[in-house]
Every structure is written in structure tokens, then in C-alpha cells.
Coordinates of C-alpha atoms in Angstrom, one line a residue:
M9 CA 110.2 16.5 -156.9
T10 CA 106.9 18.0 -158.1
A11 CA 106.8 19.1 -161.7
T12 CA 106.0 22.8 -162.2
L13 CA 104.8 25.1 -165.0
Q14 CA 105.0 28.8 -165.5
E15 CA 101.7 30.5 -165.4
A16 CA 101.4 33.5 -167.7
A17 CA 101.2 36.9 -166.2
R18 CA 97.8 38.5 -166.5
E19 CA 95.8 41.5 -165.3
I20 CA 92.8 40.7 -163.1
P21 CA 89.9 43.0 -162.3
V22 CA 89.4 44.7 -158.9
I23 CA 85.8 43.8 -158.2
A24 CA 85.3 45.5 -154.9
E25 CA 86.9 48.0 -152.6
P26 CA 85.1 47.8 -149.2
D27 CA 86.3 49.4 -146.0
V28 CA 86.3 45.9 -144.4
L29 CA 86.7 42.5 -146.1
V30 CA 85.8 39.4 -144.0
V31 CA 86.9 36.0 -145.3
G32 CA 84.9 33.1 -144.0
G33 CA 81.2 33.2 -143.0
G34 CA 81.2 31.0 -139.9
A35 CA 80.4 32.2 -136.4
A36 CA 83.3 34.5 -136.2
G37 CA 83.0 35.8 -139.8
M38 CA 79.2 36.5 -139.5
A39 CA 79.8 38.4 -136.3
A40 CA 82.8 40.4 -137.6
A41 CA 81.0 41.4 -140.8
C42 CA 77.8 42.4 -139.1
A43 CA 79.6 44.4 -136.4
A44 CA 81.6 46.2 -139.0
A45 CA 78.6 47.0 -141.1
R46 CA 76.6 48.0 -138.0
A47 CA 79.3 50.6 -137.3
G48 CA 78.8 52.1 -140.8
A49 CA 81.7 50.6 -142.7
S50 CA 81.1 49.2 -146.2
T51 CA 81.6 45.5 -145.6
L52 CA 82.0 42.5 -147.9
L53 CA 81.9 38.9 -146.6
I54 CA 83.1 36.2 -148.9
E55 CA 82.3 32.5 -148.2
R56 CA 83.3 29.3 -150.0
Q57 CA 80.0 27.6 -149.4
G58 CA 76.6 28.8 -150.8
F59 CA 75.4 29.8 -147.3
L60 CA 76.7 31.3 -144.1
G61 CA 77.3 29.5 -140.8
G62 CA 80.5 27.6 -141.4
T63 CA 80.7 24.7 -139.0
L64 CA 77.3 25.5 -137.6
T65 CA 75.6 24.8 -140.9
A66 CA 78.0 23.0 -143.3
V67 CA 79.0 20.4 -140.7
T68 CA 75.4 20.3 -139.2
L69 CA 76.8 21.0 -135.7
G70 CA 73.8 20.4 -133.4
G71 CA 74.4 22.9 -130.6
F72 CA 75.9 26.2 -129.8
C73 CA 78.7 25.4 -127.3
G74 CA 80.5 27.9 -125.1
T75 CA 77.7 30.4 -124.7
H76 CA 77.0 29.6 -121.0
M77 CA 79.0 28.7 -117.9
V78 CA 78.1 26.4 -115.1
V79 CA 77.4 28.3 -111.9
D80 CA 76.4 25.3 -109.7
E81 CA 74.3 22.2 -110.0
A82 CA 71.2 24.1 -110.8
H83 CA 72.2 27.4 -112.4
L84 CA 73.9 28.7 -115.6
A85 CA 75.1 32.1 -116.6
R86 CA 75.7 33.6 -120.0
V87 CA 79.2 34.3 -121.1
V88 CA 78.4 35.4 -124.7
G89 CA 75.9 38.1 -125.6
G90 CA 75.8 40.9 -128.1
F91 CA 75.4 39.7 -131.7
Y92 CA 74.8 36.1 -130.7
L93 CA 71.6 37.1 -128.9
D94 CA 70.1 38.3 -132.2
I95 CA 70.8 34.9 -133.6
E96 CA 69.0 33.2 -130.7
Q97 CA 66.0 35.4 -131.1
R98 CA 65.7 34.9 -134.8
L99 CA 66.0 31.1 -134.4
A100 CA 63.4 31.2 -131.7
A101 CA 61.0 33.0 -134.0
R102 CA 61.3 29.9 -136.3
N103 CA 61.0 27.4 -133.5
A104 CA 64.5 26.3 -134.4
I105 CA 66.3 26.5 -131.0
L106 CA 65.8 24.8 -127.6
P107 CA 66.9 26.0 -124.1
P108 CA 70.4 25.2 -123.0
K109 CA 70.9 21.5 -122.3
R110 CA 73.3 20.2 -119.6
H111 CA 75.3 17.0 -119.8
G112 CA 76.9 17.2 -116.4
K113 CA 79.2 20.2 -116.7
I114 CA 78.9 20.4 -120.5
V115 CA 76.3 22.9 -121.8
G116 CA 75.0 23.3 -125.3
T117 CA 72.1 25.1 -126.9
P118 CA 70.4 22.8 -129.5
Y119 CA 69.4 24.5 -132.8
E120 CA 68.3 23.4 -136.2
S121 CA 71.1 23.9 -138.7
T122 CA 69.0 24.2 -141.9
S123 CA 66.9 27.0 -140.4
F124 CA 70.1 28.7 -139.4
K125 CA 71.1 29.1 -143.0
V126 CA 68.0 31.3 -143.6
V127 CA 68.5 33.2 -140.3
A128 CA 72.1 33.9 -141.3
D129 CA 70.9 35.4 -144.6
E130 CA 68.4 37.6 -142.8
I131 CA 70.8 38.9 -140.2
A132 CA 73.4 39.7 -142.8
A133 CA 70.9 41.7 -144.8
A134 CA 69.6 43.4 -141.7
H135 CA 73.1 44.7 -141.0
G136 CA 73.8 45.7 -144.6
V137 CA 76.6 43.2 -145.2
D138 CA 77.4 42.5 -148.9
L139 CA 77.8 38.8 -149.6
L140 CA 79.8 36.8 -152.2
F141 CA 79.2 33.0 -152.0
H142 CA 81.1 30.2 -153.7
T143 CA 84.3 32.4 -153.5
Y144 CA 87.7 31.3 -152.3
A145 CA 90.6 33.5 -151.2
V146 CA 93.5 32.1 -153.1
A147 CA 96.3 34.6 -152.9
V148 CA 97.3 37.9 -151.2
D149 CA 98.9 41.0 -152.6
R150 CA 101.1 42.2 -149.6
H151 CA 103.2 45.3 -149.4
D152 CA 105.4 45.3 -146.3
R153 CA 103.1 45.3 -143.3
R154 CA 99.9 45.8 -145.2
I155 CA 97.6 43.6 -147.3
G156 CA 96.9 45.5 -150.5
A157 CA 94.4 43.1 -151.9
V158 CA 93.0 39.6 -151.5
I159 CA 92.9 37.6 -154.7
V160 CA 89.8 35.4 -155.0
E161 CA 88.4 32.9 -157.5
N162 CA 84.8 31.9 -158.2
K163 CA 82.6 31.2 -161.2
G164 CA 83.5 34.6 -162.5
G165 CA 87.2 33.7 -162.6
R166 CA 90.1 35.3 -160.8
A167 CA 89.7 38.8 -159.3
A168 CA 91.0 41.1 -156.6
I169 CA 89.4 42.8 -153.6
R170 CA 91.0 45.8 -152.1
A171 CA 90.1 46.7 -148.5
D172 CA 91.4 49.0 -145.8
M173 CA 91.1 46.1 -143.2
V174 CA 91.0 42.4 -143.7
I175 CA 89.6 39.9 -141.1
D176 CA 90.6 36.3 -141.6
C177 CA 87.8 34.1 -140.2
S178 CA 88.4 31.2 -142.6
G179 CA 89.0 28.8 -139.7
D180 CA 92.2 27.6 -141.4
G181 CA 93.9 31.0 -141.4
D182 CA 94.1 30.8 -145.2
V183 CA 94.5 34.6 -145.9
A184 CA 97.1 35.0 -143.1
A185 CA 99.1 32.0 -144.3
R186 CA 99.0 33.1 -147.9
A187 CA 100.2 36.5 -146.8
G188 CA 103.2 35.0 -145.1
A189 CA 102.1 35.2 -141.5
D190 CA 103.8 32.9 -138.9
F191 CA 101.6 30.1 -137.7
T192 CA 101.7 26.8 -135.8
L193 CA 99.9 23.6 -136.8
G194 CA 98.8 21.6 -133.8
D195 CA 101.4 20.2 -131.4
H196 CA 104.4 19.9 -133.6
G197 CA 102.1 19.1 -136.6
V198 CA 99.7 16.8 -134.7
T199 CA 96.3 18.4 -134.5
Q200 CA 93.1 17.4 -132.8
Y201 CA 91.0 14.8 -134.7
G202 CA 88.2 15.9 -136.9
S203 CA 84.7 14.4 -137.1
A204 CA 82.1 13.7 -139.7
M205 CA 78.8 14.9 -138.1
F206 CA 75.4 13.6 -138.9
R207 CA 71.7 13.6 -137.9
L208 CA 69.5 10.6 -137.3
G209 CA 65.7 10.7 -137.8
G210 CA 63.1 8.2 -136.5
V211 CA 64.5 8.3 -133.0
D212 CA 62.3 7.6 -129.9
I213 CA 63.2 10.8 -128.2
T214 CA 61.7 9.7 -124.9
E215 CA 64.0 6.7 -124.7
A216 CA 67.0 8.5 -126.1
G217 CA 66.5 11.4 -123.7
K218 CA 67.1 9.1 -120.7
L219 CA 70.6 8.2 -121.8
S220 CA 73.5 9.8 -120.0
R221 CA 77.0 10.1 -121.6
A222 CA 78.0 7.2 -119.3
D223 CA 75.1 5.1 -120.6
L224 CA 76.0 5.8 -124.2
R225 CA 79.6 4.9 -123.7
E226 CA 78.7 1.6 -122.0
H227 CA 76.4 0.7 -125.0
L228 CA 79.0 1.7 -127.6
E229 CA 81.8 -0.2 -125.8
A230 CA 79.5 -3.2 -126.0
A231 CA 79.4 -2.7 -129.7
V232 CA 83.2 -2.7 -129.7
A233 CA 83.3 -5.9 -127.8
A234 CA 80.9 -7.3 -130.4
G235 CA 83.5 -6.6 -133.1
Y236 CA 82.6 -3.1 -134.4
P237 CA 85.8 -1.0 -134.9
L238 CA 84.4 2.2 -133.4
P239 CA 87.1 4.9 -133.2
R240 CA 85.2 6.7 -130.5
T241 CA 82.7 5.8 -127.8
A242 CA 82.6 9.0 -125.7
T243 CA 79.7 11.2 -126.9
G244 CA 76.4 12.7 -126.0
I245 CA 73.0 12.9 -127.8
H246 CA 72.0 16.3 -129.0
I247 CA 68.2 16.4 -129.4
N248 CA 67.2 18.5 -132.3
P249 CA 64.3 21.0 -132.4
L250 CA 62.8 18.8 -135.2
E251 CA 60.7 15.9 -133.9
G252 CA 62.4 12.5 -133.7
V253 CA 65.8 13.9 -134.8
V254 CA 69.1 13.9 -132.9
H255 CA 72.5 15.2 -133.9
L256 CA 75.6 13.0 -133.3
N257 CA 79.2 14.1 -133.0
V258 CA 80.7 10.7 -132.5
T259 CA 83.1 9.8 -135.4
K260 CA 86.8 10.3 -135.2
L261 CA 88.9 10.7 -138.4
G262 CA 92.3 9.2 -138.5
D263 CA 94.5 7.7 -141.2
E264 CA 95.5 4.0 -141.5
A265 CA 98.0 4.4 -138.7
G266 CA 95.4 6.1 -136.4
R267 CA 96.9 9.5 -136.7
P268 CA 94.7 12.6 -137.1
F269 CA 94.4 13.9 -140.6
N270 CA 96.1 17.2 -141.5
M271 CA 93.0 19.1 -142.7
V272 CA 94.9 21.7 -144.7
D273 CA 96.5 18.9 -146.8
P274 CA 94.1 18.5 -149.8
G275 CA 94.8 14.7 -150.1
Q276 CA 94.3 14.0 -146.4
L277 CA 91.2 16.2 -146.3
S278 CA 89.8 14.2 -149.2
R279 CA 90.5 10.9 -147.5
A280 CA 89.0 12.2 -144.2
E281 CA 85.7 13.0 -146.1
I282 CA 85.4 9.5 -147.5
I283 CA 86.3 7.8 -144.2
G284 CA 83.9 10.0 -142.3
R285 CA 81.0 9.0 -144.4
R286 CA 82.0 5.3 -144.0
Q287 CA 82.0 5.8 -140.2
V288 CA 78.7 7.5 -140.2
Y289 CA 76.9 4.5 -141.6
M290 CA 78.8 2.1 -139.2
Y291 CA 77.5 4.2 -136.3
E292 CA 74.0 4.1 -137.8
E293 CA 74.1 0.3 -137.7
V294 CA 75.5 0.3 -134.2
F295 CA 72.9 2.8 -132.8
Q296 CA 70.1 0.7 -134.4
K297 CA 71.4 -2.5 -132.7
F298 CA 72.8 -1.3 -129.4
I299 CA 71.2 2.0 -128.3
P300 CA 67.7 2.2 -126.7
G301 CA 65.4 4.3 -128.8
F302 CA 67.3 4.0 -132.0
A303 CA 66.0 0.8 -133.5
K304 CA 64.2 2.5 -136.3
S305 CA 66.6 5.4 -136.7
R306 CA 68.1 6.3 -140.1
V307 CA 70.8 8.8 -141.2
I308 CA 68.9 11.8 -142.7
D309 CA 71.8 14.3 -143.0
I310 CA 75.6 14.2 -143.1
G311 CA 77.6 17.4 -143.0
A312 CA 78.5 18.9 -146.4
T313 CA 82.1 18.9 -145.1
V314 CA 83.8 17.2 -142.2
G315 CA 84.1 19.0 -138.9
V316 CA 87.6 20.4 -138.4
R317 CA 88.7 21.2 -134.9
E318 CA 92.2 22.5 -135.5
T319 CA 94.6 23.5 -138.3
R320 CA 96.7 26.7 -138.5
L321 CA 96.9 29.0 -135.4
I322 CA 98.1 32.4 -136.6
A323 CA 100.8 34.2 -134.6
G324 CA 99.4 37.3 -133.0
E325 CA 100.6 40.3 -130.9
Q326 CA 99.5 38.1 -127.9
T327 CA 98.9 34.4 -127.5
L328 CA 96.2 32.7 -125.4
T329 CA 98.0 30.0 -123.4
V330 CA 96.7 26.9 -121.6
E331 CA 98.0 28.5 -118.4
M332 CA 95.7 31.5 -118.9
V333 CA 92.7 29.1 -119.6
K334 CA 93.3 26.9 -116.5
G335 CA 94.1 29.9 -114.3
C336 CA 90.9 31.7 -115.4
V337 CA 93.0 34.8 -116.2
K338 CA 90.8 37.9 -116.9
P339 CA 93.2 40.4 -118.5
A340 CA 92.1 44.0 -118.6
D341 CA 92.4 44.1 -122.4
R342 CA 89.9 41.2 -122.9
I343 CA 87.5 41.5 -125.8
A344 CA 85.6 38.2 -125.1
C345 CA 85.4 35.5 -122.4
S346 CA 84.9 31.8 -122.3
A347 CA 84.1 29.1 -119.7
W348 CA 84.3 26.1 -122.1
P349 CA 86.5 23.3 -120.7
L350 CA 89.6 22.1 -122.3
E351 CA 88.2 19.5 -124.7
A352 CA 91.0 17.5 -126.3
H353 CA 90.2 15.0 -129.0
G354 CA 93.3 13.0 -129.0
E355 CA 94.2 9.3 -129.2
G356 CA 91.9 6.5 -127.9
R357 CA 88.1 6.2 -128.0
G358 CA 87.5 8.8 -125.4
T359 CA 87.6 12.6 -125.1
A360 CA 89.7 14.3 -122.5
W361 CA 87.8 17.0 -120.6
E362 CA 89.3 19.4 -118.1
F363 CA 86.6 21.7 -116.6
L364 CA 87.1 25.1 -115.2
P365 CA 85.8 25.6 -111.6
D366 CA 82.1 26.4 -111.3
A367 CA 81.3 30.1 -111.8
E368 CA 84.7 30.8 -113.4
Y369 CA 85.8 31.9 -116.9
Y370 CA 88.8 33.4 -118.6
G371 CA 89.3 36.4 -120.9
I372 CA 90.7 36.5 -124.5
P373 CA 93.1 39.5 -125.0
Y374 CA 92.6 41.7 -128.0
G375 CA 96.2 41.0 -129.1
C376 CA 95.2 37.4 -129.9
L377 CA 93.2 38.8 -132.9
V378 CA 95.9 41.0 -134.2
A379 CA 98.2 39.2 -136.7
K380 CA 101.8 39.8 -135.9
D381 CA 103.8 41.9 -138.4
F382 CA 100.7 43.2 -140.1
D383 CA 99.0 46.6 -139.8
N384 CA 95.6 45.7 -141.4
L385 CA 95.0 42.0 -140.7
L386 CA 92.9 40.7 -137.9
V387 CA 92.1 37.0 -137.2
A388 CA 89.1 35.6 -135.4
G389 CA 87.6 32.2 -134.7
R390 CA 89.5 29.0 -134.3
N391 CA 92.5 30.3 -136.2
L392 CA 93.3 32.9 -133.5
S393 CA 96.6 33.2 -131.8
A394 CA 96.6 30.5 -129.2
T395 CA 98.6 27.5 -128.1
H396 CA 97.5 24.0 -129.1
L397 CA 95.8 23.1 -125.8
A398 CA 94.3 26.6 -125.2
Q399 CA 92.7 26.4 -128.6
A400 CA 91.0 23.2 -127.5
S401 CA 88.9 25.4 -125.2
V402 CA 88.4 28.6 -127.2
R403 CA 87.5 27.2 -130.6
V404 CA 83.8 26.5 -130.0
A405 CA 80.9 28.7 -131.3
G406 CA 80.3 31.0 -128.4
P407 CA 83.8 32.5 -128.1
C408 CA 84.0 32.6 -131.9
F409 CA 80.9 34.7 -132.1
A410 CA 82.4 37.0 -129.4
M411 CA 85.8 37.3 -131.0
G412 CA 84.3 38.1 -134.4
E413 CA 82.2 40.9 -133.0
A414 CA 85.2 42.4 -131.4
A415 CA 87.3 42.1 -134.6
G416 CA 84.6 43.8 -136.6
I417 CA 84.5 46.7 -134.2
A418 CA 88.3 47.0 -134.1
A419 CA 88.5 47.0 -137.9
V420 CA 86.3 50.0 -138.2
L421 CA 88.1 51.9 -135.4
A422 CA 91.4 51.3 -137.2
T423 CA 90.0 52.3 -140.6
R424 CA 88.5 55.5 -139.3
A425 CA 91.5 56.6 -137.4
H426 CA 94.0 55.5 -140.1
I427 CA 96.0 53.5 -137.6
A428 CA 97.3 50.0 -137.4
A429 CA 95.1 47.4 -135.9
R430 CA 97.5 46.9 -133.0
N431 CA 97.2 50.6 -132.0
V432 CA 93.4 50.6 -131.6
A433 CA 92.5 51.5 -128.1
V434 CA 91.1 48.4 -126.4
G435 CA 88.9 50.6 -124.2
E436 CA 87.0 51.8 -127.3
I437 CA 86.4 48.3 -128.5
Q438 CA 85.1 47.3 -125.0
Q439 CA 82.9 50.3 -124.8
Q440 CA 81.2 49.5 -128.1
L441 CA 80.9 45.8 -127.1
H442 CA 79.1 46.9 -123.9
E443 CA 76.8 49.2 -125.9
H444 CA 75.7 46.2 -128.0
G445 CA 75.2 43.9 -125.1
A446 CA 78.4 41.8 -125.3
I447 CA 79.6 40.2 -122.1
L448 CA 83.0 40.8 -120.7
T449 CA 82.2 40.2 -117.1
P450 CA 79.4 37.5 -116.8
R451 CA 76.7 38.2 -114.3
I452 CA 76.1 35.5 -111.7
E453 CA 72.6 35.8 -110.2

């Protein structure tokens, strides 16, 4: 048994009382906070890092996934608009984004992650969002169906934030879990594998740009045959807006038995970080020796934290299922849509892809953002209410931006009407989404 001690009772200061509190400043959290502030609500966004962006900056993710769908061999169509378009435009002004890049039926929009940190600051300021960095949500004061306050800790100590509405965009569902919400963790506790992501500089982009995913896998399998214990050989090269730089998402983080780490277990998360860095430098050596165009490449950046694909999935009023994804179901109460394939990072050196039909997409119901048994708690991002396999499609950046924007709008509607989040009229959310350029029915031209 673990030894315990009794912590002395103490009074803590209430440091803020915003209309809307957003926890987590990744794609979903940025969009949620900006949408709420845009609607006139006083909005506070807390983030554990010293910058916004979440996976998009802290992990150095190299491309926005899930913002477009494949129409046919030659054409794409947007499935995410609204708030996300502002991000694209601001990155373009800094020459920090490239046009969408296709790898067969996989589509990503390359961007430069360091520039994105500054763009995120700018866009939060432009919307009037208050920010509190280096701040963790550590406990919740709950009264029946309502969250009375979120307890935080930072360099100033322990404090409370009271808010009319709380939006959990932490990725791990930290606030919801600490409040006692029901959740699942992967498939009976087995989640998708995480990855340590990194950038290589000194790359011959002309040569690297010729490589298909099949070419890369062939070269990496040759490295395995030569004795390198690569955990993964299925990947693509994400050319960065910076000259001679590529982003690689190729590591695969498992324990000594090959099982994926539980990234909400502190000990396992710590081991994942160490193993991730070790794998990064093994791949640097392999790319130098086996991949055309990489002979002079060097690691120039490793994510400040490992990339986490799946942890807690919070139980909501509705749940996105794999049947809905595969069936391209478009519910009338959808608040976002996605065309990203089922991307399962399971056992073996490959990645399992199951693509939707060309020119098809599915909708995410509003109820997937409404935490079950709570009146003033919404969730958005990869910790939404979804099944294990459905989350493998909906967890990427594009849908997370879209979900966050919808959650921010819903939070303000609930606050102003003094109603529970589940009672907000979805039609009103959809109307405001349309007014701000969000996409609920993609246009195929």
C-alpha cells in the first residue's frame, strides 16, 4: 500500500471569476477561448506550457491534419473553416505555412511550429482572451451537477478560479476526471501508441521530396534488416516551410514488453519521454545512412513533450462511434465535420489506415462535447466523448479546432440564458458557426 499523509486544511484565494474558463491551450482550447471571447464573454485560458498550441507547438507537429478531404485524384475540399482560417492567414503573413500536401489519400498542411507560438499569442490578444501560462488544473470544487471552481497551481501557489462555464480542452480530460466524470481509457486500458516528434535540418529537400511513403518504408525496413530495432517503418516526410528542414513523426513509444505507455500514469509518461529521445537519435542515424537526401541531416528540434494520441475519453450526452465514422453519418445536430481516416497506431511497425470514400465526411454531434451528469462542463479536442476507434479519426487538429469553436459558442449561449449546456439549442450554435465561416456541409466544387 502507498503511504499517505494528512494535508492541513487551508483557505486559498479566488484569483479570477470569468464567464468562461478554458483549460488547455491546444487547437481546441485556442478555438474555444477565442470563440467565447469573440461573443463578448469574459474568458480565461489556462495552459501548462509557456505558450499556446498544445500538440501543434509543444510536440512540434509538422502539419495541420484533418482540415481537407479528398474529392478525387486531383481535387481537395475544405472541411474546417471558421477560426482555423484566421490561423492560416496569420501564418501565411509570416511565410510559415505551405499549401496542403497530399500523400495518396492523406492530406496535411505543413506549418512552422515556432512561428505558430507567436501567431497564437497574436490571435488570443486580438480576441480579448486572458491568458495564464505555466498553470495546472489540479482539483475541482463540484456541487451536484455544477463545477463551482477549478483549483489551479502555478508559481504563485494554489488558487481557485470560479467560472459560469468550464471547457476542458486539456487533451487528457484532467478537469472532467478530477470532477468525477465517467471516462474510458483506450480499448480496455490499451491506448494508441504515442510518438516523440522531431525535426531534421540539413536535408536535401529535392531528393527527400521524391520519396513516397512506400519508398520510405522500403528504406527503413532495410535498416531493420541491417540490425536497427526500429519500432516503426511506416511514415511520411513533412517538408517544413524552413529551408532544408523536415518534420518526422516516425517513433513509436512502448514499454519493455512492447505495450503502449499509459500517458496519464506519471511514471510511464516519464519513461516514454526518455525512450522517445533515445529513438529520435536512432532514427537520425538511420536516416543519415539509409534515406536519400538525409546524409548530412541532423536533429535540430525535439518536441518539448511527447506526442500523445489517446488517453481519457470523457463520457458525454452522446458518443461518436466507429460506425458513425465509417458510415459517414451526418447528424442534424452536428457542430463540426471530419474526413480524416481511421488512423490506428497499434502493434507492429506499420500504421493501420482506413479511408473514407472520396468526397465523403461525417459529422460530430454536439452531445459529444457535453459532459454527462454536468450542467456547466463541456469537453473539446481529443478527450471528447468517442469510442476508442472513432477517436482514432477525430483526434487530429482540424476537427479539434472545429469542436473548440463550437464549444466556445455553446458556453456563452448557456451562460447568457442561464441554462445547462445540454439544453443549448444546437440550431443557435450552428447559426453562429455559419456566421463566422465554419463548415458544417463541405462545398465540393
